[in-house]
Short mmCIF file of C-alpha atoms in Angstrom, two decimals:
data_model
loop_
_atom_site.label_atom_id
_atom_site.label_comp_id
_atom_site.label_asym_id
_atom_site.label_seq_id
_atom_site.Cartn_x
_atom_site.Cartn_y
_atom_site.Cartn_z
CA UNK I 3 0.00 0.00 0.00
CA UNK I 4 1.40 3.74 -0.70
CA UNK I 5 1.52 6.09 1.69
CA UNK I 6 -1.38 8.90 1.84
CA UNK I 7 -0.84 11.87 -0.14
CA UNK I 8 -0.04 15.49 1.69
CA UNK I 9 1.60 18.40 -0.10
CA UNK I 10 4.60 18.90 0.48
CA UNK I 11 4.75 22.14 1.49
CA UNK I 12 2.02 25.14 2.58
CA UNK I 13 2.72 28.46 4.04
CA UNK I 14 0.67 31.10 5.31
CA UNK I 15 1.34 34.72 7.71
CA UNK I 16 1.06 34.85 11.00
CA UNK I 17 -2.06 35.38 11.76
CA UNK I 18 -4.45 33.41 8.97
CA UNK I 19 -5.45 29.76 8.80
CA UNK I 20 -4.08 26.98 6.97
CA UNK I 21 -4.88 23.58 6.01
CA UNK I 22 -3.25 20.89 5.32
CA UNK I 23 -4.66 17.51 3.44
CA UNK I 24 -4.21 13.79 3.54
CA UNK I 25 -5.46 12.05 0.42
CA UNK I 26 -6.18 7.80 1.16
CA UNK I 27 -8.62 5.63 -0.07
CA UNK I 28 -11.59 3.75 1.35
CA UNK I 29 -9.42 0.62 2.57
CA UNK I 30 -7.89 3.44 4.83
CA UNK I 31 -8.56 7.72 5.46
CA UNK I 32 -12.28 6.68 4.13
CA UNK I 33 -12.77 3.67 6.01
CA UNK I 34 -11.71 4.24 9.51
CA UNK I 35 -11.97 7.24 12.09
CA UNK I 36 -8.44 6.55 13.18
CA UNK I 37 -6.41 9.78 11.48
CA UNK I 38 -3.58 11.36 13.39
CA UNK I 39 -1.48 13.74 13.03
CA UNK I 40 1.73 14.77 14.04
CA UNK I 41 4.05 18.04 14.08
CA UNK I 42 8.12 17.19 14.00
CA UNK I 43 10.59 19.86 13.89
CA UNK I 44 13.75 19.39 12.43
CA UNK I 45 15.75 17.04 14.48
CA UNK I 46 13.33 16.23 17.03
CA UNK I 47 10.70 13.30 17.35
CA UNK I 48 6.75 13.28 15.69
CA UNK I 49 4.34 14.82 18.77
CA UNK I 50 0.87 13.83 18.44
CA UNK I 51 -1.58 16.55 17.63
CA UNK I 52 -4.69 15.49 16.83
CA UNK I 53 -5.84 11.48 16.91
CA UNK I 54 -9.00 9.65 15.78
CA UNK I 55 -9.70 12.65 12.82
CA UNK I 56 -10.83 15.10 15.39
CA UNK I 57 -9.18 14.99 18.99
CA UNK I 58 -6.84 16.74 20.37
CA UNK I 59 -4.57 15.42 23.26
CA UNK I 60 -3.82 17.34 26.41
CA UNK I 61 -1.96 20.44 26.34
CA UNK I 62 -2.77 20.95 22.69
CA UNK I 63 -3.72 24.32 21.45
CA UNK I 64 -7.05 24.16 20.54
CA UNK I 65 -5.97 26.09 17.22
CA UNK I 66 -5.38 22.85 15.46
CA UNK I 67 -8.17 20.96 14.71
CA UNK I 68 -8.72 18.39 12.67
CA UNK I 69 -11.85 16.97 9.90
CA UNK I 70 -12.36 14.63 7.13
CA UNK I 71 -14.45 13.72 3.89
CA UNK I 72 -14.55 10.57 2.17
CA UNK I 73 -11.20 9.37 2.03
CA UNK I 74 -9.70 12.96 2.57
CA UNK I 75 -8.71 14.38 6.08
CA UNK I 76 -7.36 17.72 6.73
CA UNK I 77 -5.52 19.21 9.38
CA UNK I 78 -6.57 23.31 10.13
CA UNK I 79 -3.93 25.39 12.18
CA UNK I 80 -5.83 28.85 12.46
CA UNK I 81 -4.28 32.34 13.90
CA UNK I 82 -0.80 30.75 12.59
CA UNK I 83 1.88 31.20 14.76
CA UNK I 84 5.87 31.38 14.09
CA UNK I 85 6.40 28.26 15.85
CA UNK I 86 3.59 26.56 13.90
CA UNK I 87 6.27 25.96 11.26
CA UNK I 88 7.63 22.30 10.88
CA UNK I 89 6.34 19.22 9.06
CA UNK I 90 3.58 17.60 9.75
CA UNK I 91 2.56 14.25 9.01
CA UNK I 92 -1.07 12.48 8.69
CA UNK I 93 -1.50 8.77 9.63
CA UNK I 94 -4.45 6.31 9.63
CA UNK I 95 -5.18 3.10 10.33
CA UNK I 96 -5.01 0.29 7.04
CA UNK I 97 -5.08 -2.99 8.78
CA UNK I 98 -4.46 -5.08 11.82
CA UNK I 99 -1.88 -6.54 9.94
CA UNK I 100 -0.94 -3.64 8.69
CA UNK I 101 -1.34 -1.49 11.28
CA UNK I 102 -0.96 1.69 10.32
CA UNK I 103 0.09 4.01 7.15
CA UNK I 104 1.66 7.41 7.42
CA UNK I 105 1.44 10.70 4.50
CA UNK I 106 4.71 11.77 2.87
CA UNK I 107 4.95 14.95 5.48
CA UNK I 108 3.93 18.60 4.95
CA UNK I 109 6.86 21.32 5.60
CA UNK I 110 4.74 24.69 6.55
CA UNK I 111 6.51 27.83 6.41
CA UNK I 112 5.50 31.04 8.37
CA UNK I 113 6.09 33.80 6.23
CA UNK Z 127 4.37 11.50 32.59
CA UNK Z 128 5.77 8.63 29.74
CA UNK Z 129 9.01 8.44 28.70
CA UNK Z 130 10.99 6.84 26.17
CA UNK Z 131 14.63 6.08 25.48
CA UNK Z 132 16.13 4.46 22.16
CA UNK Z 133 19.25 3.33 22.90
CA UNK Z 134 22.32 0.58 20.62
CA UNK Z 135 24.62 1.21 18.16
CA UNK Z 136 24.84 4.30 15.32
CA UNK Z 137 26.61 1.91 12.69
CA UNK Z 138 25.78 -0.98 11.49
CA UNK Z 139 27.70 -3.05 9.06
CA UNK Z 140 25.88 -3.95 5.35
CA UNK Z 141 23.99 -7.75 5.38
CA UNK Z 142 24.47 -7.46 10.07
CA UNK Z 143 21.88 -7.07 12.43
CA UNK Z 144 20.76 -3.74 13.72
CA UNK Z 145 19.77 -4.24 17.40
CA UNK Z 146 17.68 -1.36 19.43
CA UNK Z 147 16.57 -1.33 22.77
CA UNK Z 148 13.67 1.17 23.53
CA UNK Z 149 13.67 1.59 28.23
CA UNK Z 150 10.65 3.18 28.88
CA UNK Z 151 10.33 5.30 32.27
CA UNK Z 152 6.89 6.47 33.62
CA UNK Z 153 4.66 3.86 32.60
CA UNK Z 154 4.69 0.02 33.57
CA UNK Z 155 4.70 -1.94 30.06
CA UNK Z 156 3.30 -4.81 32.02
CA UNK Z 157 0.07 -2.69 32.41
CA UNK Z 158 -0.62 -2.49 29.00
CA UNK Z 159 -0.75 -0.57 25.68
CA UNK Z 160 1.78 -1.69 23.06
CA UNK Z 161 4.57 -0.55 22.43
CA UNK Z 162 6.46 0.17 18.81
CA UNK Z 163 9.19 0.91 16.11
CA UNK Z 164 8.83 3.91 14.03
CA UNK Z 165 11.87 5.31 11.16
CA UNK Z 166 12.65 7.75 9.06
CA UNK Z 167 15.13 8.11 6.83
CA UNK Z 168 17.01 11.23 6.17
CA UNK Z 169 15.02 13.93 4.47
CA UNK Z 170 11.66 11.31 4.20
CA UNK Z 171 8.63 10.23 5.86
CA UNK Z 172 7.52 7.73 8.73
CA UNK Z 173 7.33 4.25 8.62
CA UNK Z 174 6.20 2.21 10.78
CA UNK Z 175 8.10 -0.81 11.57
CA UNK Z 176 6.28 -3.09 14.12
CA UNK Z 177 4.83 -3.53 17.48
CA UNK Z 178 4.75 -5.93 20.19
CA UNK Z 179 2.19 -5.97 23.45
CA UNK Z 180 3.19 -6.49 27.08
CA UNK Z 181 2.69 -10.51 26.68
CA UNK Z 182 4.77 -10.86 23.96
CA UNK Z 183 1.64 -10.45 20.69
CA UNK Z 184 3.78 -8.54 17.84
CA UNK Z 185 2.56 -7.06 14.50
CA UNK Z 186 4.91 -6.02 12.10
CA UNK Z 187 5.09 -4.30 8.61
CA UNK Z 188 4.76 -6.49 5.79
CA UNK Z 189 7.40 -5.06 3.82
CA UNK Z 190 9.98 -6.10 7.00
CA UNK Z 191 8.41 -8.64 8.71
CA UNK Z 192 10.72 -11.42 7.30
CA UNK Z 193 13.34 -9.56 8.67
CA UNK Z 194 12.34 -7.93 11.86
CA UNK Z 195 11.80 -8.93 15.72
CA UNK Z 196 10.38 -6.92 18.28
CA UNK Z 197 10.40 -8.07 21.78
CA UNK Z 198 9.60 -7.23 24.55
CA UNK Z 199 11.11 -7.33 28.67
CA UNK Z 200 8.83 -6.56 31.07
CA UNK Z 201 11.10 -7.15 34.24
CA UNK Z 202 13.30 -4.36 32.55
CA UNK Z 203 10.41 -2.10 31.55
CA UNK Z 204 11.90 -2.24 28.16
CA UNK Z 205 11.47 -4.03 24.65
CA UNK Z 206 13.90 -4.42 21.97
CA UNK Z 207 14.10 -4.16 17.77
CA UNK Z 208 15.79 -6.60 15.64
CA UNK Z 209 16.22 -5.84 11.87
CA UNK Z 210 18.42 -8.44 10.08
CA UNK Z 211 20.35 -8.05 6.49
CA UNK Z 212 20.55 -4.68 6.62
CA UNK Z 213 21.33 -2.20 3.92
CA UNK Z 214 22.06 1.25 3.14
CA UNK Z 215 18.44 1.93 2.73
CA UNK Z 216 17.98 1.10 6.16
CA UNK Z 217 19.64 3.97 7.31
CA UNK Z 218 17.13 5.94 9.35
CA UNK Z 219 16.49 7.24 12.68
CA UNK Z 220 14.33 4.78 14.64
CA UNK Z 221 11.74 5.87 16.89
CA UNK Z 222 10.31 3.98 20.11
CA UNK Z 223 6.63 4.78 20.78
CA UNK Z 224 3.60 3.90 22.70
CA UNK Z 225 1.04 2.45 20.07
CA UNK Z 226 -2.33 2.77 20.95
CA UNK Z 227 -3.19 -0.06 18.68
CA UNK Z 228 -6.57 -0.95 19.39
CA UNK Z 229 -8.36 1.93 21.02
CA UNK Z 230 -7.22 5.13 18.90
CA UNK Z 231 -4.67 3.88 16.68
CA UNK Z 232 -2.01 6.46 17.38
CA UNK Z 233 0.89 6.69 18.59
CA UNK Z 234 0.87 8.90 21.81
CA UNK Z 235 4.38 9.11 23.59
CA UNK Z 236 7.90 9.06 21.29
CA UNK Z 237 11.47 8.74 22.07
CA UNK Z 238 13.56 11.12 20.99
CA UNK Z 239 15.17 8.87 18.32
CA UNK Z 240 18.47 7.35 17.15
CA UNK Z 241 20.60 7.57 13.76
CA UNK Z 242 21.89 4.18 12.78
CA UNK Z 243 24.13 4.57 9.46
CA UNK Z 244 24.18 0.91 7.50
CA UNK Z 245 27.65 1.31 6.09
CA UNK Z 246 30.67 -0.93 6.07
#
C-alpha cells in the first residue's frame, strides 16, 4: 500500500489559517476514524496533535483541529503562529496486519 | 508523565543485524498498551516498523516482517528491535513509541530517536 498523499509544502502569515490535506482511499482515510497527526521539527521526534480525525490530546492548542471527507482528512492550524512551522505528518489506520500508514509529510513555512 | 529512550549502536555493518533497545520510564509496560518501532530516513517520511504488546503479541510491517523482531522485557520495563540483512536503505532514525493499537490507533508518547548509518 502507498503512503497517503499530503503536499509537500504550505505556508501562510502569522495570523491566517491553513490547512493541510491527507489524500487515502476507502481501505484506509475513508474507512476508519483513526487519522492522526503529528508536528516534528527538524531534528526532534513526531508529537501527536490530533488522533482519531478530530481529537486533540492534552496540552494541545485548541488552534489545530482536525476533519475529514470521504477518504480525505485535513488538518486546520488557524491564527498561525511562528512556531507553527515544521512538518507535519497524517496517519491512519489500514489494517491489523498492517497497522498503520503514514502521509509523505507537509513542511509549513511562516512567512 | 511517559518516557521513552532508544538506545544501541549508530553503525551498522551492510547484510548485520541492527539491534535497538527502547527503556521506557513512567509507565509500567506490564500494564498495558503496546509498544512500537517507528523510522525515518534522512530527508523522508515515517514508517512504521512493528509492534509488540506487554505478553509478547507482535505485528509487524509487511514489507519487514521477514526480517524484523520486536520483543519485549517486562522485568526491565523495556522491549527491543531486531532488523536483520541490513542495507544502506535502512539507514534511518528509529523511533520507540507507545502504540495505541486498538483503542485510537495512534501513537501517543515518542522517544527522541536514534541515527543508525548501515555502512561498512
Amino acid at each position: 500500500q502507498s503512503a497517503l498523499t499530503q503536499p509537500a509544502s504550505v505556508s501562510g502569515s502569522p495570523g491566517q489559517s491553513i490547512t493541510i490535506s491527507c489524500t487515502g482511499t476507502s481501505s484506509d482515510v475513508g474507512g476508519y476514524s483513526y487519522v492522526s497527526w503529528y508536528q516534528q521539527y527538524p531534528g526532534k521526534a513526531p508529537k501527536l496533535m490530533i488522533y482519531e480525525v478530530s481529537n486533540r490530546p492534552s496540552g494541545v492548542s485548541n488552534r489545530f483541529s482536525g476533519s475529514k471527507s470521504g477518504n480525505t482528512a485535513s488538518l486546520t492550524i488557524s491564527g498561525l503562529q511562528a512556531e507553527d512551522e515544521a512538518d507535519y505528518y497524517c496517519s491512519s489506520y489500514i489494517s491489523a496486519t498492517t497497522h498503520v500508514i503514514f502521509g509523505g509529510g507537509t513542511k509549513l513555512t511562516v512567512l | 508523565q511517559v518516557q521513552l529512550q532508544e538506545s544501541g549502536p549508530g553503525l551498522v555493518k551492510p547484510s548485520e543485524t541492527l539491534s535497538l533497545t527502547c527503556a521506557v520510564s513512567g509507565y509500567s509496560i506490564s500494564s498495558g498498551y503496546y509498544w512500537g518501532w517507528i523510522r525515518q530516513p534522512p530527508g523522508k517520511g515515517l514508517e512504521w516498523i512493528g509492534s509488540v504488546y506487554r505478553g509478547g503479541s507482535t505485528y509487524y510491517n509487511s514489507s519487514l516482517k521477514s526480517r524484523v523482531t520486536i520483543s519485549v522485557d517486562t522485568s526491565k520495563n523495556q522491549f527491543s528491535l531486531r532488523l536483520t540483512s541490513v542495507t544502506a536503505a535502512d539507514t534511518a532514525v528509529y523511533y520507540c513509541a507507545r502504540d495505541r493499537f486498538t483503542s485510537t490507533y495512534a501513537f501517543d508518547f515518542w522517544g527522541p530517536g536514534t541515527m543508525v548509518t548501515v555502512s561498512s
